[in-house]
Amino acid sequence: MAFSADELRVLRRALAIALHPMPLPDEDVQDCLRLAGAVDEAVGEAGRLRTFLLADLVRYRNALPGSVGGYLELLQDALAGGYDPGPDDLAALRALRHRPVAAALLERCQVLAERSVQARLAGRVASARTPAPRSRLLALPGGRAADAEPERPKVPAAPAQPTRPSGRPAPKPSEVFPPRRRPAPPQEEERAAG
């Protein structure tokens, strides 16, 4: 992003005011608002350009192998702009790795993809470790605290366990179902006959 000389003058003045607050004349306020609008417009334009570049990259990748030169050039531009290569890009570069430019791009993209995955995993781990921020609780006048605690409906008690007529406790499953016994090995006589 490049600033004109006039925009740089306004930016320097805005930074000076931010460091040493003082009342601003209306003209300076208007200059700062115009500069902020110009920066927002430039950021929006950069976003539109990036979207166009990535859509173009997908079109060239889908037209491979006929569009090798254009695809490799667009991928280099996208990587310079901070693009994280995806699995489709890695697969396309693996198919083209017999070309020196594609082989070099494949190595670079594998490193970038690995860093991206590690950063996402680190972000997930960090978010899993840190509790979610709690929202502030506000006491509202006239809430439940103002009224008496309402009566809660009574829940019927769970039915009691049926008692055994003999008064003995219920048997354990291991008492009812004894463990299996392994079959005895065949006798010597049976082996000799077989």
mmCIF file of the C-alpha atoms, coordinates in Angstrom:
data_MODEL
# 
_entry.id   MODEL 
# 
loop_
_atom_site.group_PDB 
_atom_site.id 
_atom_site.type_symbol 
_atom_site.label_atom_id 
_atom_site.label_alt_id 
_atom_site.label_comp_id 
_atom_site.label_asym_id 
_atom_site.label_entity_id 
_atom_site.label_seq_id 
_atom_site.pdbx_PDB_ins_code 
_atom_site.Cartn_x 
_atom_site.Cartn_y 
_atom_site.Cartn_z 
_atom_site.occupancy 
_atom_site.B_iso_or_equiv 
_atom_site.pdbx_formal_charge 
_atom_site.auth_seq_id 
_atom_site.auth_comp_id 
_atom_site.auth_asym_id 
_atom_site.auth_atom_id 
_atom_site.pdbx_PDB_model_num 
ATOM 1   C CA . MET A 1 1   ? 0.000   0.000   0.000   1.00 0.00 ? 1   MET A CA 1 
ATOM 2   C CA . ALA A 1 2   ? 1.417   3.380   -0.984  1.00 0.00 ? 2   ALA A CA 1 
ATOM 3   C CA . PHE A 1 3   ? 0.457   6.790   0.408   1.00 0.00 ? 3   PHE A CA 1 
ATOM 4   C CA . SER A 1 4   ? 0.620   10.072  -1.419  1.00 0.00 ? 4   SER A CA 1 
ATOM 5   C CA . ALA A 1 5   ? 2.574   12.968  0.069   1.00 0.00 ? 5   ALA A CA 1 
ATOM 6   C CA . ASP A 1 6   ? -0.655  14.597  1.260   1.00 0.00 ? 6   ASP A CA 1 
ATOM 7   C CA . GLU A 1 7   ? -1.858  11.350  2.861   1.00 0.00 ? 7   GLU A CA 1 
ATOM 8   C CA . LEU A 1 8   ? 1.482   10.921  4.613   1.00 0.00 ? 8   LEU A CA 1 
ATOM 9   C CA . ARG A 1 9   ? 1.191   14.435  6.023   1.00 0.00 ? 9   ARG A CA 1 
ATOM 10  C CA . VAL A 1 10  ? -2.266  13.622  7.409   1.00 0.00 ? 10  VAL A CA 1 
ATOM 11  C CA . LEU A 1 11  ? -1.041  10.286  8.778   1.00 0.00 ? 11  LEU A CA 1 
ATOM 12  C CA . ARG A 1 12  ? 1.911   11.917  10.574  1.00 0.00 ? 12  ARG A CA 1 
ATOM 13  C CA . ARG A 1 13  ? -0.395  14.535  12.059  1.00 0.00 ? 13  ARG A CA 1 
ATOM 14  C CA . ALA A 1 14  ? -2.881  11.838  13.202  1.00 0.00 ? 14  ALA A CA 1 
ATOM 15  C CA . LEU A 1 15  ? -0.099  9.825   14.826  1.00 0.00 ? 15  LEU A CA 1 
ATOM 16  C CA . ALA A 1 16  ? 1.239   12.901  16.588  1.00 0.00 ? 16  ALA A CA 1 
ATOM 17  C CA . ILE A 1 17  ? -2.230  13.692  17.900  1.00 0.00 ? 17  ILE A CA 1 
ATOM 18  C CA . ALA A 1 18  ? -2.636  10.086  19.060  1.00 0.00 ? 18  ALA A CA 1 
ATOM 19  C CA . LEU A 1 19  ? 0.601   10.350  21.024  1.00 0.00 ? 19  LEU A CA 1 
ATOM 20  C CA . HIS A 1 20  ? -0.108  13.815  22.420  1.00 0.00 ? 20  HIS A CA 1 
ATOM 21  C CA . PRO A 1 21  ? -3.885  14.285  22.624  1.00 0.00 ? 21  PRO A CA 1 
ATOM 22  C CA . MET A 1 22  ? -5.137  17.792  21.991  1.00 0.00 ? 22  MET A CA 1 
ATOM 23  C CA . PRO A 1 23  ? -8.254  19.352  20.530  1.00 0.00 ? 23  PRO A CA 1 
ATOM 24  C CA . LEU A 1 24  ? -8.397  19.139  16.734  1.00 0.00 ? 24  LEU A CA 1 
ATOM 25  C CA . PRO A 1 25  ? -9.585  21.728  14.266  1.00 0.00 ? 25  PRO A CA 1 
ATOM 26  C CA . ASP A 1 26  ? -12.447 20.579  12.023  1.00 0.00 ? 26  ASP A CA 1 
ATOM 27  C CA . GLU A 1 27  ? -10.159 20.562  8.986   1.00 0.00 ? 27  GLU A CA 1 
ATOM 28  C CA . ASP A 1 28  ? -7.809  18.011  10.606  1.00 0.00 ? 28  ASP A CA 1 
ATOM 29  C CA . VAL A 1 29  ? -10.737 15.806  11.605  1.00 0.00 ? 29  VAL A CA 1 
ATOM 30  C CA . GLN A 1 30  ? -12.026 15.836  8.023   1.00 0.00 ? 30  GLN A CA 1 
ATOM 31  C CA . ASP A 1 31  ? -8.518  15.016  6.698   1.00 0.00 ? 31  ASP A CA 1 
ATOM 32  C CA . CYS A 1 32  ? -8.268  12.054  9.099   1.00 0.00 ? 32  CYS A CA 1 
ATOM 33  C CA . LEU A 1 33  ? -11.705 10.790  8.062   1.00 0.00 ? 33  LEU A CA 1 
ATOM 34  C CA . ARG A 1 34  ? -10.780 11.040  4.369   1.00 0.00 ? 34  ARG A CA 1 
ATOM 35  C CA . LEU A 1 35  ? -7.528  9.165   5.018   1.00 0.00 ? 35  LEU A CA 1 
ATOM 36  C CA . ALA A 1 36  ? -9.383  6.450   6.944   1.00 0.00 ? 36  ALA A CA 1 
ATOM 37  C CA . GLY A 1 37  ? -11.819 6.127   4.033   1.00 0.00 ? 37  GLY A CA 1 
ATOM 38  C CA . ALA A 1 38  ? -8.948  5.858   1.547   1.00 0.00 ? 38  ALA A CA 1 
ATOM 39  C CA . VAL A 1 39  ? -7.260  3.162   3.656   1.00 0.00 ? 39  VAL A CA 1 
ATOM 40  C CA . ASP A 1 40  ? -10.546 1.231   3.928   1.00 0.00 ? 40  ASP A CA 1 
ATOM 41  C CA . GLU A 1 41  ? -10.994 1.476   0.168   1.00 0.00 ? 41  GLU A CA 1 
ATOM 42  C CA . ALA A 1 42  ? -7.438  0.238   -0.447  1.00 0.00 ? 42  ALA A CA 1 
ATOM 43  C CA . VAL A 1 43  ? -7.958  -2.699  1.921   1.00 0.00 ? 43  VAL A CA 1 
ATOM 44  C CA . GLY A 1 44  ? -11.220 -3.581  0.177   1.00 0.00 ? 44  GLY A CA 1 
ATOM 45  C CA . GLU A 1 45  ? -9.540  -3.383  -3.218  1.00 0.00 ? 45  GLU A CA 1 
ATOM 46  C CA . ALA A 1 46  ? -6.719  -5.637  -1.997  1.00 0.00 ? 46  ALA A CA 1 
ATOM 47  C CA . GLY A 1 47  ? -9.319  -8.151  -0.818  1.00 0.00 ? 47  GLY A CA 1 
ATOM 48  C CA . ARG A 1 48  ? -11.093 -8.080  -4.195  1.00 0.00 ? 48  ARG A CA 1 
ATOM 49  C CA . LEU A 1 49  ? -7.763  -8.519  -5.992  1.00 0.00 ? 49  LEU A CA 1 
ATOM 50  C CA . ARG A 1 50  ? -6.848  -11.465 -3.761  1.00 0.00 ? 50  ARG A CA 1 
ATOM 51  C CA . THR A 1 51  ? -10.235 -13.108 -4.397  1.00 0.00 ? 51  THR A CA 1 
ATOM 52  C CA . PHE A 1 52  ? -9.759  -12.680 -8.144  1.00 0.00 ? 52  PHE A CA 1 
ATOM 53  C CA . LEU A 1 53  ? -6.214  -14.072 -7.968  1.00 0.00 ? 53  LEU A CA 1 
ATOM 54  C CA . LEU A 1 54  ? -7.315  -17.158 -6.030  1.00 0.00 ? 54  LEU A CA 1 
ATOM 55  C CA . ALA A 1 55  ? -10.247 -17.792 -8.396  1.00 0.00 ? 55  ALA A CA 1 
ATOM 56  C CA . ASP A 1 56  ? -7.842  -17.495 -11.325 1.00 0.00 ? 56  ASP A CA 1 
ATOM 57  C CA . LEU A 1 57  ? -5.466  -19.916 -9.600  1.00 0.00 ? 57  LEU A CA 1 
ATOM 58  C CA . VAL A 1 58  ? -8.279  -22.487 -9.267  1.00 0.00 ? 58  VAL A CA 1 
ATOM 59  C CA . ARG A 1 59  ? -9.177  -22.081 -12.968 1.00 0.00 ? 59  ARG A CA 1 
ATOM 60  C CA . TYR A 1 60  ? -5.565  -22.633 -14.026 1.00 0.00 ? 60  TYR A CA 1 
ATOM 61  C CA . ARG A 1 61  ? -5.184  -25.607 -11.667 1.00 0.00 ? 61  ARG A CA 1 
ATOM 62  C CA . ASN A 1 62  ? -8.333  -27.212 -13.110 1.00 0.00 ? 62  ASN A CA 1 
ATOM 63  C CA . ALA A 1 63  ? -6.943  -26.746 -16.640 1.00 0.00 ? 63  ALA A CA 1 
ATOM 64  C CA . LEU A 1 64  ? -3.680  -28.563 -15.887 1.00 0.00 ? 64  LEU A CA 1 
ATOM 65  C CA . PRO A 1 65  ? -1.501  -29.859 -17.551 1.00 0.00 ? 65  PRO A CA 1 
ATOM 66  C CA . GLY A 1 66  ? -2.197  -27.460 -20.412 1.00 0.00 ? 66  GLY A CA 1 
ATOM 67  C CA . SER A 1 67  ? -1.850  -24.375 -18.215 1.00 0.00 ? 67  SER A CA 1 
ATOM 68  C CA . VAL A 1 68  ? 1.364   -25.259 -16.380 1.00 0.00 ? 68  VAL A CA 1 
ATOM 69  C CA . GLY A 1 69  ? 3.195   -21.998 -17.010 1.00 0.00 ? 69  GLY A CA 1 
ATOM 70  C CA . GLY A 1 70  ? 0.287   -19.784 -15.959 1.00 0.00 ? 70  GLY A CA 1 
ATOM 71  C CA . TYR A 1 71  ? -0.528  -21.946 -12.938 1.00 0.00 ? 71  TYR A CA 1 
ATOM 72  C CA . LEU A 1 72  ? 3.019   -21.901 -11.573 1.00 0.00 ? 72  LEU A CA 1 
ATOM 73  C CA . GLU A 1 73  ? 3.261   -18.134 -12.053 1.00 0.00 ? 73  GLU A CA 1 
ATOM 74  C CA . LEU A 1 74  ? -0.090  -17.502 -10.352 1.00 0.00 ? 74  LEU A CA 1 
ATOM 75  C CA . LEU A 1 75  ? 0.799   -19.833 -7.490  1.00 0.00 ? 75  LEU A CA 1 
ATOM 76  C CA . GLN A 1 76  ? 4.042   -17.930 -6.916  1.00 0.00 ? 76  GLN A CA 1 
ATOM 77  C CA . ASP A 1 77  ? 2.091   -14.653 -6.826  1.00 0.00 ? 77  ASP A CA 1 
ATOM 78  C CA . ALA A 1 78  ? -0.471  -16.121 -4.435  1.00 0.00 ? 78  ALA A CA 1 
ATOM 79  C CA . LEU A 1 79  ? 2.242   -17.462 -2.124  1.00 0.00 ? 79  LEU A CA 1 
ATOM 80  C CA . ALA A 1 80  ? 3.906   -14.039 -2.100  1.00 0.00 ? 80  ALA A CA 1 
ATOM 81  C CA . GLY A 1 81  ? 0.540   -12.605 -1.001  1.00 0.00 ? 81  GLY A CA 1 
ATOM 82  C CA . GLY A 1 82  ? 0.279   -14.969 1.989   1.00 0.00 ? 82  GLY A CA 1 
ATOM 83  C CA . TYR A 1 83  ? -1.746  -17.797 0.398   1.00 0.00 ? 83  TYR A CA 1 
ATOM 84  C CA . ASP A 1 84  ? -1.725  -21.125 2.252   1.00 0.00 ? 84  ASP A CA 1 
ATOM 85  C CA . PRO A 1 85  ? -1.497  -23.907 -0.323  1.00 0.00 ? 85  PRO A CA 1 
ATOM 86  C CA . GLY A 1 86  ? -4.188  -26.545 -0.058  1.00 0.00 ? 86  GLY A CA 1 
ATOM 87  C CA . PRO A 1 87  ? -4.219  -30.274 -0.805  1.00 0.00 ? 87  PRO A CA 1 
ATOM 88  C CA . ASP A 1 88  ? -5.233  -29.596 -4.425  1.00 0.00 ? 88  ASP A CA 1 
ATOM 89  C CA . ASP A 1 89  ? -2.181  -27.407 -4.943  1.00 0.00 ? 89  ASP A CA 1 
ATOM 90  C CA . LEU A 1 90  ? 0.117   -30.013 -3.402  1.00 0.00 ? 90  LEU A CA 1 
ATOM 91  C CA . ALA A 1 91  ? -1.374  -32.763 -5.591  1.00 0.00 ? 91  ALA A CA 1 
ATOM 92  C CA . ALA A 1 92  ? -1.001  -30.629 -8.726  1.00 0.00 ? 92  ALA A CA 1 
ATOM 93  C CA . LEU A 1 93  ? 2.616   -29.808 -7.876  1.00 0.00 ? 93  LEU A CA 1 
ATOM 94  C CA . ARG A 1 94  ? 3.400   -33.475 -7.229  1.00 0.00 ? 94  ARG A CA 1 
ATOM 95  C CA . ALA A 1 95  ? 2.093   -34.285 -10.703 1.00 0.00 ? 95  ALA A CA 1 
ATOM 96  C CA . LEU A 1 96  ? 4.324   -31.540 -12.145 1.00 0.00 ? 96  LEU A CA 1 
ATOM 97  C CA . ARG A 1 97  ? 7.439   -32.145 -10.048 1.00 0.00 ? 97  ARG A CA 1 
ATOM 98  C CA . HIS A 1 98  ? 9.452   -33.229 -13.104 1.00 0.00 ? 98  HIS A CA 1 
ATOM 99  C CA . ARG A 1 99  ? 9.713   -29.486 -13.876 1.00 0.00 ? 99  ARG A CA 1 
ATOM 100 C CA . PRO A 1 100 ? 12.343  -27.667 -11.774 1.00 0.00 ? 100 PRO A CA 1 
ATOM 101 C CA . VAL A 1 101 ? 10.077  -24.691 -10.974 1.00 0.00 ? 101 VAL A CA 1 
ATOM 102 C CA . ALA A 1 102 ? 7.261   -27.022 -9.853  1.00 0.00 ? 102 ALA A CA 1 
ATOM 103 C CA . ALA A 1 103 ? 9.663   -29.097 -7.731  1.00 0.00 ? 103 ALA A CA 1 
ATOM 104 C CA . ALA A 1 104 ? 10.925  -25.964 -5.963  1.00 0.00 ? 104 ALA A CA 1 
ATOM 105 C CA . LEU A 1 105 ? 7.353   -24.751 -5.442  1.00 0.00 ? 105 LEU A CA 1 
ATOM 106 C CA . LEU A 1 106 ? 6.350   -28.163 -4.090  1.00 0.00 ? 106 LEU A CA 1 
ATOM 107 C CA . GLU A 1 107 ? 9.069   -28.002 -1.421  1.00 0.00 ? 107 GLU A CA 1 
ATOM 108 C CA . ARG A 1 108 ? 8.038   -24.475 -0.467  1.00 0.00 ? 108 ARG A CA 1 
ATOM 109 C CA . CYS A 1 109 ? 4.325   -25.353 -0.396  1.00 0.00 ? 109 CYS A CA 1 
ATOM 110 C CA . GLN A 1 110 ? 4.912   -28.455 1.747   1.00 0.00 ? 110 GLN A CA 1 
ATOM 111 C CA . VAL A 1 111 ? 6.730   -26.331 4.329   1.00 0.00 ? 111 VAL A CA 1 
ATOM 112 C CA . LEU A 1 112 ? 3.970   -23.698 4.278   1.00 0.00 ? 112 LEU A CA 1 
ATOM 113 C CA . ALA A 1 113 ? 1.206   -26.306 4.519   1.00 0.00 ? 113 ALA A CA 1 
ATOM 114 C CA . GLU A 1 114 ? 2.943   -28.007 7.440   1.00 0.00 ? 114 GLU A CA 1 
ATOM 115 C CA . ARG A 1 115 ? 3.314   -24.671 9.281   1.00 0.00 ? 115 ARG A CA 1 
ATOM 116 C CA . SER A 1 116 ? -0.336  -23.878 8.621   1.00 0.00 ? 116 SER A CA 1 
ATOM 117 C CA . VAL A 1 117 ? -1.479  -27.226 10.032  1.00 0.00 ? 117 VAL A CA 1 
ATOM 118 C CA . GLN A 1 118 ? 0.748   -26.836 13.094  1.00 0.00 ? 118 GLN A CA 1 
ATOM 119 C CA . ALA A 1 119 ? -0.585  -23.320 13.693  1.00 0.00 ? 119 ALA A CA 1 
ATOM 120 C CA . ARG A 1 120 ? -4.193  -24.540 13.455  1.00 0.00 ? 120 ARG A CA 1 
ATOM 121 C CA . LEU A 1 121 ? -3.475  -27.419 15.833  1.00 0.00 ? 121 LEU A CA 1 
ATOM 122 C CA . ALA A 1 122 ? -1.725  -25.094 18.274  1.00 0.00 ? 122 ALA A CA 1 
ATOM 123 C CA . GLY A 1 123 ? -4.726  -22.767 18.083  1.00 0.00 ? 123 GLY A CA 1 
ATOM 124 C CA . ARG A 1 124 ? -7.111  -25.632 18.822  1.00 0.00 ? 124 ARG A CA 1 
ATOM 125 C CA . VAL A 1 125 ? -4.999  -26.833 21.736  1.00 0.00 ? 125 VAL A CA 1 
ATOM 126 C CA . ALA A 1 126 ? -4.747  -23.307 23.134  1.00 0.00 ? 126 ALA A CA 1 
ATOM 127 C CA . SER A 1 127 ? -8.481  -22.735 22.797  1.00 0.00 ? 127 SER A CA 1 
ATOM 128 C CA . ALA A 1 128 ? -9.192  -26.094 24.421  1.00 0.00 ? 128 ALA A CA 1 
ATOM 129 C CA . ARG A 1 129 ? -6.931  -25.246 27.377  1.00 0.00 ? 129 ARG A CA 1 
ATOM 130 C CA . THR A 1 130 ? -8.237  -21.760 27.983  1.00 0.00 ? 130 THR A CA 1 
ATOM 131 C CA . PRO A 1 131 ? -11.766 -21.599 29.281  1.00 0.00 ? 131 PRO A CA 1 
ATOM 132 C CA . ALA A 1 132 ? -14.259 -19.650 27.273  1.00 0.00 ? 132 ALA A CA 1 
ATOM 133 C CA . PRO A 1 133 ? -14.698 -16.107 28.506  1.00 0.00 ? 133 PRO A CA 1 
ATOM 134 C CA . ARG A 1 134 ? -17.650 -15.777 30.802  1.00 0.00 ? 134 ARG A CA 1 
ATOM 135 C CA . SER A 1 135 ? -20.235 -13.178 30.113  1.00 0.00 ? 135 SER A CA 1 
ATOM 136 C CA . ARG A 1 136 ? -20.888 -10.621 32.766  1.00 0.00 ? 136 ARG A CA 1 
ATOM 137 C CA . LEU A 1 137 ? -23.830 -11.399 34.998  1.00 0.00 ? 137 LEU A CA 1 
ATOM 138 C CA . LEU A 1 138 ? -26.095 -8.517  35.715  1.00 0.00 ? 138 LEU A CA 1 
ATOM 139 C CA . ALA A 1 139 ? -28.541 -8.343  38.606  1.00 0.00 ? 139 ALA A CA 1 
ATOM 140 C CA . LEU A 1 140 ? -31.879 -7.064  37.452  1.00 0.00 ? 140 LEU A CA 1 
ATOM 141 C CA . PRO A 1 141 ? -34.142 -5.289  39.926  1.00 0.00 ? 141 PRO A CA 1 
ATOM 142 C CA . GLY A 1 142 ? -37.397 -7.111  40.506  1.00 0.00 ? 142 GLY A CA 1 
ATOM 143 C CA . GLY A 1 143 ? -35.928 -10.471 39.613  1.00 0.00 ? 143 GLY A CA 1 
ATOM 144 C CA . ARG A 1 144 ? -36.244 -13.741 41.510  1.00 0.00 ? 144 ARG A CA 1 
ATOM 145 C CA . ALA A 1 145 ? -34.388 -12.292 44.482  1.00 0.00 ? 145 ALA A CA 1 
ATOM 146 C CA . ALA A 1 146 ? -37.224 -9.810  44.991  1.00 0.00 ? 146 ALA A CA 1 
ATOM 147 C CA . ASP A 1 147 ? -39.849 -12.550 45.183  1.00 0.00 ? 147 ASP A CA 1 
ATOM 148 C CA . ALA A 1 148 ? -39.930 -15.431 47.560  1.00 0.00 ? 148 ALA A CA 1 
ATOM 149 C CA . GLU A 1 149 ? -38.459 -18.623 46.231  1.00 0.00 ? 149 GLU A CA 1 
ATOM 150 C CA . PRO A 1 150 ? -41.311 -20.380 44.396  1.00 0.00 ? 150 PRO A CA 1 
ATOM 151 C CA . GLU A 1 151 ? -42.213 -23.824 45.590  1.00 0.00 ? 151 GLU A CA 1 
ATOM 152 C CA . ARG A 1 152 ? -40.866 -26.566 43.453  1.00 0.00 ? 152 ARG A CA 1 
ATOM 153 C CA . PRO A 1 153 ? -43.173 -29.393 42.468  1.00 0.00 ? 153 PRO A CA 1 
ATOM 154 C CA . LYS A 1 154 ? -42.565 -32.525 44.450  1.00 0.00 ? 154 LYS A CA 1 
ATOM 155 C CA . VAL A 1 155 ? -41.080 -35.363 42.471  1.00 0.00 ? 155 VAL A CA 1 
ATOM 156 C CA . PRO A 1 156 ? -42.462 -38.776 43.416  1.00 0.00 ? 156 PRO A CA 1 
ATOM 157 C CA . ALA A 1 157 ? -39.897 -41.022 45.036  1.00 0.00 ? 157 ALA A CA 1 
ATOM 158 C CA . ALA A 1 158 ? -38.457 -43.881 43.008  1.00 0.00 ? 158 ALA A CA 1 
ATOM 159 C CA . PRO A 1 159 ? -40.124 -47.228 43.705  1.00 0.00 ? 159 PRO A CA 1 
ATOM 160 C CA . ALA A 1 160 ? -38.278 -49.342 46.230  1.00 0.00 ? 160 ALA A CA 1 
ATOM 161 C CA . GLN A 1 161 ? -36.384 -52.440 45.151  1.00 0.00 ? 161 GLN A CA 1 
ATOM 162 C CA . PRO A 1 162 ? -38.526 -55.522 45.461  1.00 0.00 ? 162 PRO A CA 1 
ATOM 163 C CA . THR A 1 163 ? -37.588 -57.537 48.500  1.00 0.00 ? 163 THR A CA 1 
ATOM 164 C CA . ARG A 1 164 ? -37.005 -61.237 48.334  1.00 0.00 ? 164 ARG A CA 1 
ATOM 165 C CA . PRO A 1 165 ? -39.412 -63.352 50.345  1.00 0.00 ? 165 PRO A CA 1 
ATOM 166 C CA . SER A 1 166 ? -36.590 -65.223 52.063  1.00 0.00 ? 166 SER A CA 1 
ATOM 167 C CA . GLY A 1 167 ? -34.933 -61.998 53.212  1.00 0.00 ? 167 GLY A CA 1 
ATOM 168 C CA . ARG A 1 168 ? -31.637 -62.997 51.581  1.00 0.00 ? 168 ARG A CA 1 
ATOM 169 C CA . PRO A 1 169 ? -29.807 -60.532 49.355  1.00 0.00 ? 169 PRO A CA 1 
ATOM 170 C CA . ALA A 1 170 ? -29.983 -61.002 45.589  1.00 0.00 ? 170 ALA A CA 1 
ATOM 171 C CA . PRO A 1 171 ? -27.217 -63.238 44.226  1.00 0.00 ? 171 PRO A CA 1 
ATOM 172 C CA . LYS A 1 172 ? -24.312 -61.753 42.314  1.00 0.00 ? 172 LYS A CA 1 
ATOM 173 C CA . PRO A 1 173 ? -24.042 -62.458 38.594  1.00 0.00 ? 173 PRO A CA 1 
ATOM 174 C CA . SER A 1 174 ? -20.915 -64.547 39.200  1.00 0.00 ? 174 SER A CA 1 
ATOM 175 C CA . GLU A 1 175 ? -22.951 -66.776 41.528  1.00 0.00 ? 175 GLU A CA 1 
ATOM 176 C CA . VAL A 1 176 ? -25.766 -67.230 39.023  1.00 0.00 ? 176 VAL A CA 1 
ATOM 177 C CA . PHE A 1 177 ? -23.536 -67.636 35.979  1.00 0.00 ? 177 PHE A CA 1 
ATOM 178 C CA . PRO A 1 178 ? -20.326 -69.424 37.019  1.00 0.00 ? 178 PRO A CA 1 
ATOM 179 C CA . PRO A 1 179 ? -17.245 -68.914 34.850  1.00 0.00 ? 179 PRO A CA 1 
ATOM 180 C CA . ARG A 1 180 ? -16.737 -71.293 31.943  1.00 0.00 ? 180 ARG A CA 1 
ATOM 181 C CA . ARG A 1 181 ? -14.392 -74.168 32.434  1.00 0.00 ? 181 ARG A CA 1 
ATOM 182 C CA . ARG A 1 182 ? -11.884 -74.952 29.720  1.00 0.00 ? 182 ARG A CA 1 
ATOM 183 C CA . PRO A 1 183 ? -12.333 -78.382 28.193  1.00 0.00 ? 183 PRO A CA 1 
ATOM 184 C CA . ALA A 1 184 ? -9.924  -80.968 29.489  1.00 0.00 ? 184 ALA A CA 1 
ATOM 185 C CA . PRO A 1 185 ? -7.200  -82.082 27.065  1.00 0.00 ? 185 PRO A CA 1 
ATOM 186 C CA . PRO A 1 186 ? -7.956  -85.398 25.321  1.00 0.00 ? 186 PRO A CA 1 
ATOM 187 C CA . GLN A 1 187 ? -6.760  -88.519 27.073  1.00 0.00 ? 187 GLN A CA 1 
ATOM 188 C CA . GLU A 1 188 ? -3.697  -90.414 25.812  1.00 0.00 ? 188 GLU A CA 1 
ATOM 189 C CA . GLU A 1 189 ? -5.862  -93.386 24.718  1.00 0.00 ? 189 GLU A CA 1 
ATOM 190 C CA . GLU A 1 190 ? -8.022  -91.174 22.493  1.00 0.00 ? 190 GLU A CA 1 
ATOM 191 C CA . ARG A 1 191 ? -4.927  -89.693 20.835  1.00 0.00 ? 191 ARG A CA 1 
ATOM 192 C CA . ALA A 1 192 ? -3.463  -93.081 20.096  1.00 0.00 ? 192 ALA A CA 1 
ATOM 193 C CA . ALA A 1 193 ? -6.737  -94.287 18.557  1.00 0.00 ? 193 ALA A CA 1 
ATOM 194 C CA . GLY A 1 194 ? -7.154  -91.174 16.331  1.00 0.00 ? 194 GLY A CA 1 
# 
